[in-house]
Short mmCIF file of C-alpha atoms in Angstrom, two decimals:
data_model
loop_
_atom_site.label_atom_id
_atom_site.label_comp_id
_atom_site.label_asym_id
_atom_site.label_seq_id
_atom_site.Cartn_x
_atom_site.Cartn_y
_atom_site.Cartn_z
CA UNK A 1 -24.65 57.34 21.51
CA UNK A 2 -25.98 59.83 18.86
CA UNK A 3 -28.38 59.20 16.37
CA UNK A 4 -25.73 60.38 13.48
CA UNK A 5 -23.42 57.90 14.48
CA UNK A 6 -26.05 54.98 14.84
CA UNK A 7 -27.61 55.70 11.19
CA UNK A 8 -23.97 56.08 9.62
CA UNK A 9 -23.37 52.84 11.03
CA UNK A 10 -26.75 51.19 9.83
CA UNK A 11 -26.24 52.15 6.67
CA UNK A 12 -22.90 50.38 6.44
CA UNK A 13 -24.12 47.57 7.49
CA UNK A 14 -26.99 47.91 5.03
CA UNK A 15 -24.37 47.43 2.23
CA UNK A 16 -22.46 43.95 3.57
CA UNK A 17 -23.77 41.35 1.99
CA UNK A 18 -23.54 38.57 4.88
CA UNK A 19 -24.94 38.89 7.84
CA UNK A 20 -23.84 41.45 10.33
CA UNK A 21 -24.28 43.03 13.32
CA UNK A 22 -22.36 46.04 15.72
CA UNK A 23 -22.41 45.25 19.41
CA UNK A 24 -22.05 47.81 22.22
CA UNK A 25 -20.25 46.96 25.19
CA UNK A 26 -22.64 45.38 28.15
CA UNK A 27 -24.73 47.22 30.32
CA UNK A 28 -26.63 45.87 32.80
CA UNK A 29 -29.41 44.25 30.29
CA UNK A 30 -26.57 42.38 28.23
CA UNK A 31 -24.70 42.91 25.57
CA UNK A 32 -26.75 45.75 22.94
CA UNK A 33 -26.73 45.38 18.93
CA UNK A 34 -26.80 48.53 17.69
CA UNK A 35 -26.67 47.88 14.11
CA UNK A 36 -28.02 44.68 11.89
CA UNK A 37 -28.85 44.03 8.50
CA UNK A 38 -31.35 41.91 6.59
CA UNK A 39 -28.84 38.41 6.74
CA UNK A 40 -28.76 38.85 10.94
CA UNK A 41 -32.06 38.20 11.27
CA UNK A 42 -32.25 35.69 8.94
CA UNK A 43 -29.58 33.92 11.17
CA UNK A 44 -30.69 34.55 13.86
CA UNK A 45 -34.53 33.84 12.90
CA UNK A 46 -36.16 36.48 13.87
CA UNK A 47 -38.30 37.93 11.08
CA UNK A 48 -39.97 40.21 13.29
CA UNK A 49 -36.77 42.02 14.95
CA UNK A 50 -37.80 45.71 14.88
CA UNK A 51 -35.91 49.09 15.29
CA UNK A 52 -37.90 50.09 18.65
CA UNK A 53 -35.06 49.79 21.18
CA UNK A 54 -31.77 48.04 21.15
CA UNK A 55 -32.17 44.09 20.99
CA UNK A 56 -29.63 42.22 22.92
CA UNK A 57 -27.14 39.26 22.00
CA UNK A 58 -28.71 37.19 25.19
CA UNK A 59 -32.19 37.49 24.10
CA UNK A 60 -31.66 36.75 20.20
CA UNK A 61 -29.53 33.45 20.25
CA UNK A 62 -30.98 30.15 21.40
CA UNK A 63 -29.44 29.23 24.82
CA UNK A 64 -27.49 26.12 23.83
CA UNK A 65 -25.13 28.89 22.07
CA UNK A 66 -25.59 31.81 24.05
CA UNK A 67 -23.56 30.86 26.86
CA UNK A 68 -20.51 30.31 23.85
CA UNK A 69 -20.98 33.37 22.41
CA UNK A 70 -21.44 35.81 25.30
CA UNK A 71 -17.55 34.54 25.93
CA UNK A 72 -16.51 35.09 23.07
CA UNK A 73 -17.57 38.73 23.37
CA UNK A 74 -16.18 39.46 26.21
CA UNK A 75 -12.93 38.38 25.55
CA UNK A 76 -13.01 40.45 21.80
CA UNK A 77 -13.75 43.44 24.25
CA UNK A 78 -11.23 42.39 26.87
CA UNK A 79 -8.45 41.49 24.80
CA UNK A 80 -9.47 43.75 21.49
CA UNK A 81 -8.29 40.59 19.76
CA UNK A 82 -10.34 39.04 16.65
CA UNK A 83 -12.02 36.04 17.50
CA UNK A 84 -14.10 33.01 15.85
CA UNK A 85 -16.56 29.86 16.27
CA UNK A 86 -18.99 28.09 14.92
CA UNK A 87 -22.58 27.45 15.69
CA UNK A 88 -25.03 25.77 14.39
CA UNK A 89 -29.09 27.15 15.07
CA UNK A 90 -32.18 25.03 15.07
CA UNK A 91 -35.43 26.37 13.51
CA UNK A 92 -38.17 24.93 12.46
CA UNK A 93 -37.48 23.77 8.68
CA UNK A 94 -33.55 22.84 9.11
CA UNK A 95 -30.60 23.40 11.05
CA UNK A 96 -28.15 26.43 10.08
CA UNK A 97 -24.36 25.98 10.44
CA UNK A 98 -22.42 29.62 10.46
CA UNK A 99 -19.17 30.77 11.05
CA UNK A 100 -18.62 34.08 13.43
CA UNK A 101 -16.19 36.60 13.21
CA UNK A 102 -15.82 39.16 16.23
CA UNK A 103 -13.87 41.92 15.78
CA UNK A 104 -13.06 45.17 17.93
CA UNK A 105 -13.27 48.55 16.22
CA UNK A 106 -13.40 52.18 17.02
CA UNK A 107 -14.56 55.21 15.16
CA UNK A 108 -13.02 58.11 17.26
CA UNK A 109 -15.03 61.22 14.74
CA UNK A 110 -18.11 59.14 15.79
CA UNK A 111 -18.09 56.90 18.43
CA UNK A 112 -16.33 58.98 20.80
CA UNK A 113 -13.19 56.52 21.32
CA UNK A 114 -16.08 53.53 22.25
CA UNK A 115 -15.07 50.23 20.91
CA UNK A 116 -17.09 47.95 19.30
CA UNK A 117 -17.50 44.61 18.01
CA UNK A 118 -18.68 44.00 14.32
CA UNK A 119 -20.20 40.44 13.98
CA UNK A 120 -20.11 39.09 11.17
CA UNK A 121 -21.51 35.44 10.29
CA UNK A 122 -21.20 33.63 6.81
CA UNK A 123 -23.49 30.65 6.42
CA UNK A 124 -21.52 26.93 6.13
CA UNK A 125 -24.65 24.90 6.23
CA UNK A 126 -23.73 23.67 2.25
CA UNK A 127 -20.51 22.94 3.82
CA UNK A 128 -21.01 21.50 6.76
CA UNK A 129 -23.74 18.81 5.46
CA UNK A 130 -20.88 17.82 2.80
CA UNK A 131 -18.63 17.28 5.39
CA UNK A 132 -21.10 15.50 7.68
CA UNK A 133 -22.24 13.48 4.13
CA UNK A 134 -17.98 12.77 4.47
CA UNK A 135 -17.97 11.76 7.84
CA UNK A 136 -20.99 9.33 6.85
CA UNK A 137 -19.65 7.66 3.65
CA UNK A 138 -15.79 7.34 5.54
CA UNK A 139 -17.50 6.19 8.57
CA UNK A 140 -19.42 3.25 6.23
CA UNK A 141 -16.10 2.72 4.03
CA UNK A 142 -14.19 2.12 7.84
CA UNK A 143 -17.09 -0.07 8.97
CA UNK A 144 -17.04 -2.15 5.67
CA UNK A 145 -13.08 -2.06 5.69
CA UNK A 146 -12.53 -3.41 9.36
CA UNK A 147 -15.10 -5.99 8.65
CA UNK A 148 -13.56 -7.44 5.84
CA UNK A 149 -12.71 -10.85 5.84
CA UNK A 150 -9.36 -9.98 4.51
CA UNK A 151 -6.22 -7.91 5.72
CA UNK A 152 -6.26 -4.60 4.16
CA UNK A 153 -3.36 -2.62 3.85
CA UNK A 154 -2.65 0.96 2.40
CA UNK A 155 0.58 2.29 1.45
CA UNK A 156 1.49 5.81 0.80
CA UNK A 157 4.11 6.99 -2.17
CA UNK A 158 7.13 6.62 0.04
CA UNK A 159 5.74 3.33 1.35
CA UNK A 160 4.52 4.14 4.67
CA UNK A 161 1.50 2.35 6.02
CA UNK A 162 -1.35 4.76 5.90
CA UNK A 163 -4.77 2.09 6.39
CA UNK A 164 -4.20 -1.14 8.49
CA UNK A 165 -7.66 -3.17 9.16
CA UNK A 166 -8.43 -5.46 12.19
CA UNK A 167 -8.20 -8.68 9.52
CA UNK A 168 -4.48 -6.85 9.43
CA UNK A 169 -4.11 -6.73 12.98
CA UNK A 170 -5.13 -10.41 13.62
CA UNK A 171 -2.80 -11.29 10.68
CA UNK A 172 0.36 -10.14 11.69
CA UNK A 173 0.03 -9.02 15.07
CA UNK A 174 0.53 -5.88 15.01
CA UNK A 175 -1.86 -3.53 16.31
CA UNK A 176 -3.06 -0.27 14.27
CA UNK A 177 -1.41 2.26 16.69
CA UNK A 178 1.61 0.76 16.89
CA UNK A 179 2.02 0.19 13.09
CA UNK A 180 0.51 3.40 11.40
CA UNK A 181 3.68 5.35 9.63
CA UNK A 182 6.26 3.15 9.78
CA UNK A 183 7.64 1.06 6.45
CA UNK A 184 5.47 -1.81 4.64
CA UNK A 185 9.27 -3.71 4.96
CA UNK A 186 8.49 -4.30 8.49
CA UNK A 187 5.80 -7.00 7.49
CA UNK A 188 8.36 -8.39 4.82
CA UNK A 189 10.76 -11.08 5.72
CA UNK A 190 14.65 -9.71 5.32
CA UNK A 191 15.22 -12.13 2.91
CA UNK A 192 12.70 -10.56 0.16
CA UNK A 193 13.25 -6.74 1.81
CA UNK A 194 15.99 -5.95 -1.08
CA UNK A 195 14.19 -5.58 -4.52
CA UNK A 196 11.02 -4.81 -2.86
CA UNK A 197 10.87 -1.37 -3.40
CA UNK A 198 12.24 -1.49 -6.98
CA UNK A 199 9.20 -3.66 -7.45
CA UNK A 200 6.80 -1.00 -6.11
CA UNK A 201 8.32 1.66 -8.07
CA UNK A 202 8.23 0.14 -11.40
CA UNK A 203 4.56 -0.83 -10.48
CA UNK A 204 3.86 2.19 -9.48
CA UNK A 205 5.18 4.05 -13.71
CA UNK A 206 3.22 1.26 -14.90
CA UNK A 207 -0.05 1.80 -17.29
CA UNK A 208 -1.14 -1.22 -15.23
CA UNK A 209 -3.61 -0.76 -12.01
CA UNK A 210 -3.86 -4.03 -10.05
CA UNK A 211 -2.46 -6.83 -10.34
CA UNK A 212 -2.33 -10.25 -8.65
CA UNK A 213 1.10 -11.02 -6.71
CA UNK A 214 2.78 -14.11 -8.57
CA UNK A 215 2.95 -17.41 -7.47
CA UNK A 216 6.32 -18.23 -9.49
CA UNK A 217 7.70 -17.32 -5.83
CA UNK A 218 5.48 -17.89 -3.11
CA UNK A 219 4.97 -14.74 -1.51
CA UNK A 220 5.71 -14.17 2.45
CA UNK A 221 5.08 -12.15 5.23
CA UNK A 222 6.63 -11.15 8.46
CA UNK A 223 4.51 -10.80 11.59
CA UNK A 224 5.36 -9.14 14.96
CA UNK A 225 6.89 -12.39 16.42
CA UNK A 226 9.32 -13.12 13.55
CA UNK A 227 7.23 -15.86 11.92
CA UNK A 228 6.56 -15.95 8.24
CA UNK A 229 3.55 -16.64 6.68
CA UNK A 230 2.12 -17.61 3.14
CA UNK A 231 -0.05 -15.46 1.43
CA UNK A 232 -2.26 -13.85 -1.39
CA UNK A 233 -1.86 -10.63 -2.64
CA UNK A 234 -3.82 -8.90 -5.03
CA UNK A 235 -2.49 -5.13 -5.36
CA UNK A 236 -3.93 -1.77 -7.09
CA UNK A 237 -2.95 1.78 -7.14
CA UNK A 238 -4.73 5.34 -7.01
CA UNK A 239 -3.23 8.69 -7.83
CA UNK A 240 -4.30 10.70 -5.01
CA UNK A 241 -3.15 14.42 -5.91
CA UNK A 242 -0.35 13.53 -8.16
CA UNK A 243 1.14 10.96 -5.66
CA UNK A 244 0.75 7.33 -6.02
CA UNK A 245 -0.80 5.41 -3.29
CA UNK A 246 -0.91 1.33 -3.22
CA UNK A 247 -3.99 -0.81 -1.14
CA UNK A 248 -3.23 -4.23 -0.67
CA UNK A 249 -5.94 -7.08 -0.32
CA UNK A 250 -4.18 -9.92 1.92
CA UNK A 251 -5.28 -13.20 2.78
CA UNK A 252 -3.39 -15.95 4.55
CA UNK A 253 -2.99 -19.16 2.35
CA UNK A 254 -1.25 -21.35 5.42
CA UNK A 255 -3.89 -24.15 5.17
CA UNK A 256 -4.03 -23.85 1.42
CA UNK A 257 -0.19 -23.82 1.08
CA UNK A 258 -0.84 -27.12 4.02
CA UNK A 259 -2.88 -28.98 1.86
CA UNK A 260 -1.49 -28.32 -1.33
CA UNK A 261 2.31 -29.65 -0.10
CA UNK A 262 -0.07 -32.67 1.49
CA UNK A 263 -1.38 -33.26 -1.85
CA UNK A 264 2.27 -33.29 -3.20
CA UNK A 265 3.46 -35.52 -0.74
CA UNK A 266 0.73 -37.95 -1.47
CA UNK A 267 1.51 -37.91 -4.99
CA UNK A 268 4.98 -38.64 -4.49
CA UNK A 269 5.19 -40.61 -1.25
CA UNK A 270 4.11 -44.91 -0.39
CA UNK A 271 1.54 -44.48 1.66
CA UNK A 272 2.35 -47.87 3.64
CA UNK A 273 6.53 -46.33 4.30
CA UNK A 274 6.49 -43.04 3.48
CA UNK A 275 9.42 -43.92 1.67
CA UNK A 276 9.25 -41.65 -1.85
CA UNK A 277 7.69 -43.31 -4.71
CA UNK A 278 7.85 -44.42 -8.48
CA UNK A 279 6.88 -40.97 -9.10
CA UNK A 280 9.71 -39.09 -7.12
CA UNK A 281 12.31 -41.74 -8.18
CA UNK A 282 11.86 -40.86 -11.84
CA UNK A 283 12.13 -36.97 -10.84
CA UNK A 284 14.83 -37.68 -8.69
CA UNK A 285 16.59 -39.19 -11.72
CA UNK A 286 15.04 -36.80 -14.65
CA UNK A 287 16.88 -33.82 -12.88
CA UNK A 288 20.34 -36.52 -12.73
CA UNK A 289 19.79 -36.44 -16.51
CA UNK A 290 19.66 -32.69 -16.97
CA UNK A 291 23.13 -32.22 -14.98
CA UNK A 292 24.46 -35.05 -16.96
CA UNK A 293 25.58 -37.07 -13.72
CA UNK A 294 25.70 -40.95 -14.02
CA UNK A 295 24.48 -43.12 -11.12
CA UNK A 296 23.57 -46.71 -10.17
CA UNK A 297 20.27 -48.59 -9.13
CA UNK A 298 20.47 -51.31 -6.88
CA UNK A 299 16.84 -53.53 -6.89
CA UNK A 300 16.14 -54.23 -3.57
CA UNK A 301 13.97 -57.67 -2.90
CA UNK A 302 12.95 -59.36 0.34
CA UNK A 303 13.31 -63.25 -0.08
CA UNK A 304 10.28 -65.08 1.01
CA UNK A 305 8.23 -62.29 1.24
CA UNK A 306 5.35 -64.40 -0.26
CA UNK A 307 5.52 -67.25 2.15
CA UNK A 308 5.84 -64.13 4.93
CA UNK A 309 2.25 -62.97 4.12
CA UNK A 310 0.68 -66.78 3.44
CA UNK A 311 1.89 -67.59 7.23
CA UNK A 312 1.36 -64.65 9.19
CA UNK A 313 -0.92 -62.30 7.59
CA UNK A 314 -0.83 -58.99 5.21
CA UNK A 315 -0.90 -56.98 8.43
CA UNK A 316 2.48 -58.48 9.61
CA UNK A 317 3.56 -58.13 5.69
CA UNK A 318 3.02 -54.44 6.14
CA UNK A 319 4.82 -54.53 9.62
CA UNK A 320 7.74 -55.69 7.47
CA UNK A 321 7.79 -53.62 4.88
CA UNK A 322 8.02 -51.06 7.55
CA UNK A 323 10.65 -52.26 9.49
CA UNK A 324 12.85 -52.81 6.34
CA UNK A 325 12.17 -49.46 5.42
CA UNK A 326 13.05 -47.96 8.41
CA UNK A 327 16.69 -49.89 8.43
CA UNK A 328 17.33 -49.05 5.01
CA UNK A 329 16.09 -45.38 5.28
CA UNK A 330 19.32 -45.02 7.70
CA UNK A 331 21.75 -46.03 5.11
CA UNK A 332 20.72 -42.96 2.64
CA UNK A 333 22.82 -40.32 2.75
CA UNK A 334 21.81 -36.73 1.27
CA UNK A 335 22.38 -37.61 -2.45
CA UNK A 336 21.37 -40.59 -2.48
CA UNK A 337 17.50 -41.62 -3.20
CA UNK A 338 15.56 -44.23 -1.55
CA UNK A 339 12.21 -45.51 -2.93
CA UNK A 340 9.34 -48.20 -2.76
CA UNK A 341 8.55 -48.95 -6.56
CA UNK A 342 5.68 -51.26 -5.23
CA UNK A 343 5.38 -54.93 -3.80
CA UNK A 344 8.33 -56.09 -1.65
CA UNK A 345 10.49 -54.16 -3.64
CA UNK A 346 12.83 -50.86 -2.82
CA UNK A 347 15.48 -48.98 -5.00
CA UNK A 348 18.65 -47.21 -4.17
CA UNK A 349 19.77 -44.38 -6.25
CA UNK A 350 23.56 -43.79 -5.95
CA UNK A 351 24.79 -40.08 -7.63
CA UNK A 352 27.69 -40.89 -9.11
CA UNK A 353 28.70 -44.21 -7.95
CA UNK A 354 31.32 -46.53 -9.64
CA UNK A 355 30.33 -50.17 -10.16
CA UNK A 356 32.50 -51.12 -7.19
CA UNK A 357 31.27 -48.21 -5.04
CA UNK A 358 28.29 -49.63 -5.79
CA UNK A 359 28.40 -53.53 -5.05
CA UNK A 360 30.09 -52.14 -1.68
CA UNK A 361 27.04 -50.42 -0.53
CA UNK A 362 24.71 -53.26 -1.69
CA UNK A 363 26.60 -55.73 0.59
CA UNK A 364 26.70 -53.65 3.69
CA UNK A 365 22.58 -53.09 2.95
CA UNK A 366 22.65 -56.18 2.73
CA UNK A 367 24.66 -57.78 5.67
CA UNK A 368 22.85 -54.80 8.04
CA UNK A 369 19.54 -56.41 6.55
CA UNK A 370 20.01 -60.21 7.73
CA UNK A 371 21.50 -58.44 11.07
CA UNK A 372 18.07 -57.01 11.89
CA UNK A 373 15.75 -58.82 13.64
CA UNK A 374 12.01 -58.49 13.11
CA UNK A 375 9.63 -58.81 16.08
CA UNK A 376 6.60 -58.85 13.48
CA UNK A 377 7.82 -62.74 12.74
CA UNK A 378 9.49 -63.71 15.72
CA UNK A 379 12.63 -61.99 15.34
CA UNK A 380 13.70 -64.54 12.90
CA UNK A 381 16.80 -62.88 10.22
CA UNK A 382 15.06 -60.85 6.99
CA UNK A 383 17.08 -61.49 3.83
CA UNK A 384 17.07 -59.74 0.86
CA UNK A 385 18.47 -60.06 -2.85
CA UNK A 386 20.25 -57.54 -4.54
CA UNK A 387 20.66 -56.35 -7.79
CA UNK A 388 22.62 -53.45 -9.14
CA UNK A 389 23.23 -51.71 -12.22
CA UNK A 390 25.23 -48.46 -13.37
CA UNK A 391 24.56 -46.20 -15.94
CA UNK A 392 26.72 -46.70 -19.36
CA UNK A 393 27.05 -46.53 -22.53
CA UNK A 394 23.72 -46.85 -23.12
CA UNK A 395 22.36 -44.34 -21.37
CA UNK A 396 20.70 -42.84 -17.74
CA UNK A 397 17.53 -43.70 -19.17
CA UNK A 398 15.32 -44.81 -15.65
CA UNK A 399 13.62 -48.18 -17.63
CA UNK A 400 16.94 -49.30 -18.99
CA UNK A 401 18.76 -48.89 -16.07
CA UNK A 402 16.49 -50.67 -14.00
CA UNK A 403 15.94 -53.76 -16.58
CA UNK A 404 19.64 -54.48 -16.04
CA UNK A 405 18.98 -53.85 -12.52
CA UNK A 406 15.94 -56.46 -12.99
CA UNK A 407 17.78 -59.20 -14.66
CA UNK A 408 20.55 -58.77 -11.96
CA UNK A 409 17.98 -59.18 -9.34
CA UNK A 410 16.82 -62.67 -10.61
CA UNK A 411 19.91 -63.80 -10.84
CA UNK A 412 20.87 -62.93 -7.26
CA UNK A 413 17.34 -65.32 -6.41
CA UNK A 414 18.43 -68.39 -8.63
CA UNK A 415 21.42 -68.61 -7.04
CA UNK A 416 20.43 -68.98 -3.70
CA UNK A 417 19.19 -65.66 -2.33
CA UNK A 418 20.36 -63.20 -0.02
CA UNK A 419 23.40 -61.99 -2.10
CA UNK A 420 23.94 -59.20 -4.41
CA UNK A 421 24.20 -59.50 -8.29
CA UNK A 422 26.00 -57.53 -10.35
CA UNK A 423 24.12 -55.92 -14.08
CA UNK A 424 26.76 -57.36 -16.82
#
């Protein structure tokens, strides 16, 4: 190769401002560099590289990327195709990221019809420590996501699920392969499916960024099997290049939603029956009043029930109250309301009924009462008193209602017991 073609060439390479270097094809030494500038042996680390003789791309690079390279060259010589890669170079202070480029030229005036390959490397060490600083902080942010106590769901802005966590996973069943892309409606019961989306959308115009999911509606979801489940949702929004995405915060509220409807049930239940209470009797009656429906109370009273609990015991009392319960649960049909008001007595709430409808049913409670017989006191005949009362003139008011009910009632017992009384 003559020397006018070698210093044209070093000068040219003089003038590029990254780094550079011409290769020669391989001779029996390697592969030669015939040109370099100031940035190649920066990259390469050499500070000492002289212009005494050719160096060679096998004796400059470290061998943990020579073997890459030397490929790479060959095939740009091969195939006079372009060609890239990336290495990354170890000295002493830091390691060096930089990206090749290998491309085939020829100079015919000067070269003779020789091809070459020009080598040129930009340094992406800046680069590549942001993206490794990236891969840290995402890495943390997945570690600190899948260990969350709490499903974790993202949504992109056509509502495909873009982050699912492993709270998610255990949550609805569903694992993260399986549910990655498809719609959030697939973990929302049918029933709520239709306005969902409107819901999202107008979230999504709003100045608003989170919010918590109400609880005028109990909110559900839908896992794998079918089932639904109760739960807590508190829901924000990020604009992530000019699209809205949504990240939900999930928790299951089963044993909360358990213990609350337990809490409800003791409020408005007798412990000793589980018939409904005082309480849920005067709802049951409040919501009559509101739909302006007339009914009638019948005041239910065992007879004797004092001398029941001198001679045998409260625990056999109790067994009684039970029992008597039980038969006069069966006679309730689905508008009707049954209820222990306290003591030994019960009260029927009939929707509706007439006065006659009314003394009918009390009979046949009645009659089915003194039919039972109770093992608790040696299946002797339980009687009770009856009295009833119908709404009026005067009024659904509950108290009222029941007064007449009342006065009926004691009636019913000073005339000999186990017979129903009628409210005048």
């Amino acid at each position: 190769m003559n020397n006018e073609w070698v210093g044209s060439l070093q000068q040219f390479v003089d003038g590029i401002s990254s780094s550079v270097a011409v290769i020669a094809p391989s001779t029996d030494r390697g592969f030669p560099i015939t040109a370099w500038n100031a940035n190649f042996i920066e990259m390469v680390g050499r500070p000492r590289l002289g212009r005494v003789g050719p160096p060679y791309v096998e004796s400059l690079f470290p061998t943990y990327a020579r073997r890459e390279l030397v490929s790479k060259i060959e095939q740009c010589f091969a195939t006079l195709e372009p060609m890239e890669l990336e290495q990354a170079y170890d000295f002493s202070d830091k390691t060096h990221w930089w990206r090749l480029s290998l491309k085939p030229f020829r100079v015919d005036a000067i070269a003779q019809g020789q091809y070459q390959v020009l080598l040129s490397g930009i340094d992406i060490t800046a680069k590549m420590r942001l993206l490794k600083d990236l891969e840290v902080s995402t890495s943390r942010f997945r570690l600190v996501v899948d260990a969350a106590y709490d499903a974790i769901i993202s949504i992109d802005h056509e509502q495909r699920i873009v982050l699912f966590n492993c709270s998610a996973e255990i949550l609805f069943g569903y694992s993260r392969e399986e549910i990655l892309g498809k719609s959030i409606e697939i973990l929302i019961p049918e029933a709520n499916r239709a306005h969902h989306r409107t819901h999202v959308n107008r979230f999504a115009t709003s100045p608003i960024q989170s919010r918590q999911m109400e609880e005028r509606n109990r909110v559900y979801g839908r896992r794998r099997d079918g089932s639904t489940v109760p739960l807590q949702i508190a829901i924000s929004k990020i604009n992530n290049g000019g699209l809205v995405e949504f990240t939900a915060i999930v928790r299951d509220i089963s044993e909360q939603v358990r213990l609350t409807e337990l809490l409800e049930e003791q409020a408005t239940t007798d412990e000793l029956t589980g018939l409904p209470n005082r309480r849920q009797l005067g709802a049951f009656v409040e919501e009559l009043d509101c739909l302006r429906r007339s009914y009638a109370a019948l005041l239910v009273d065992i007879d004797h029930f004092k001398s029941i609990n001198d001679r045998f015991g409260h625990d056999v009392g109790d067994e009684v109250l039970r029992s008597l319960a039980s038969v006069l649960r069966s006679a309730v049909s689905p508008d009707q309301l049954l209820a222990r008001i306290g003591g030994e007595e019960f009260v029927f709430v009939l929707e509706g009924a007439s006065s006659d409808e009314a003394r009918s049913f009390a009979e046949e409670v009645r009659a089915m009462v003194q039919a039972l017989p109770v093992p608790a006191i040696g299946n002797k005949p339980l009687t009770v008193s009856i009295g009833v009362a119908t709404t009026g003139s005067e009024g659904t008011d509950l108290s009222a209602v029941l007064k007449r009910a009342d006065d009926a009632l004691y009636r019913a017992k000073g005339n000999g017991r186990n017979r129903v009384e009628m409210a005048a």
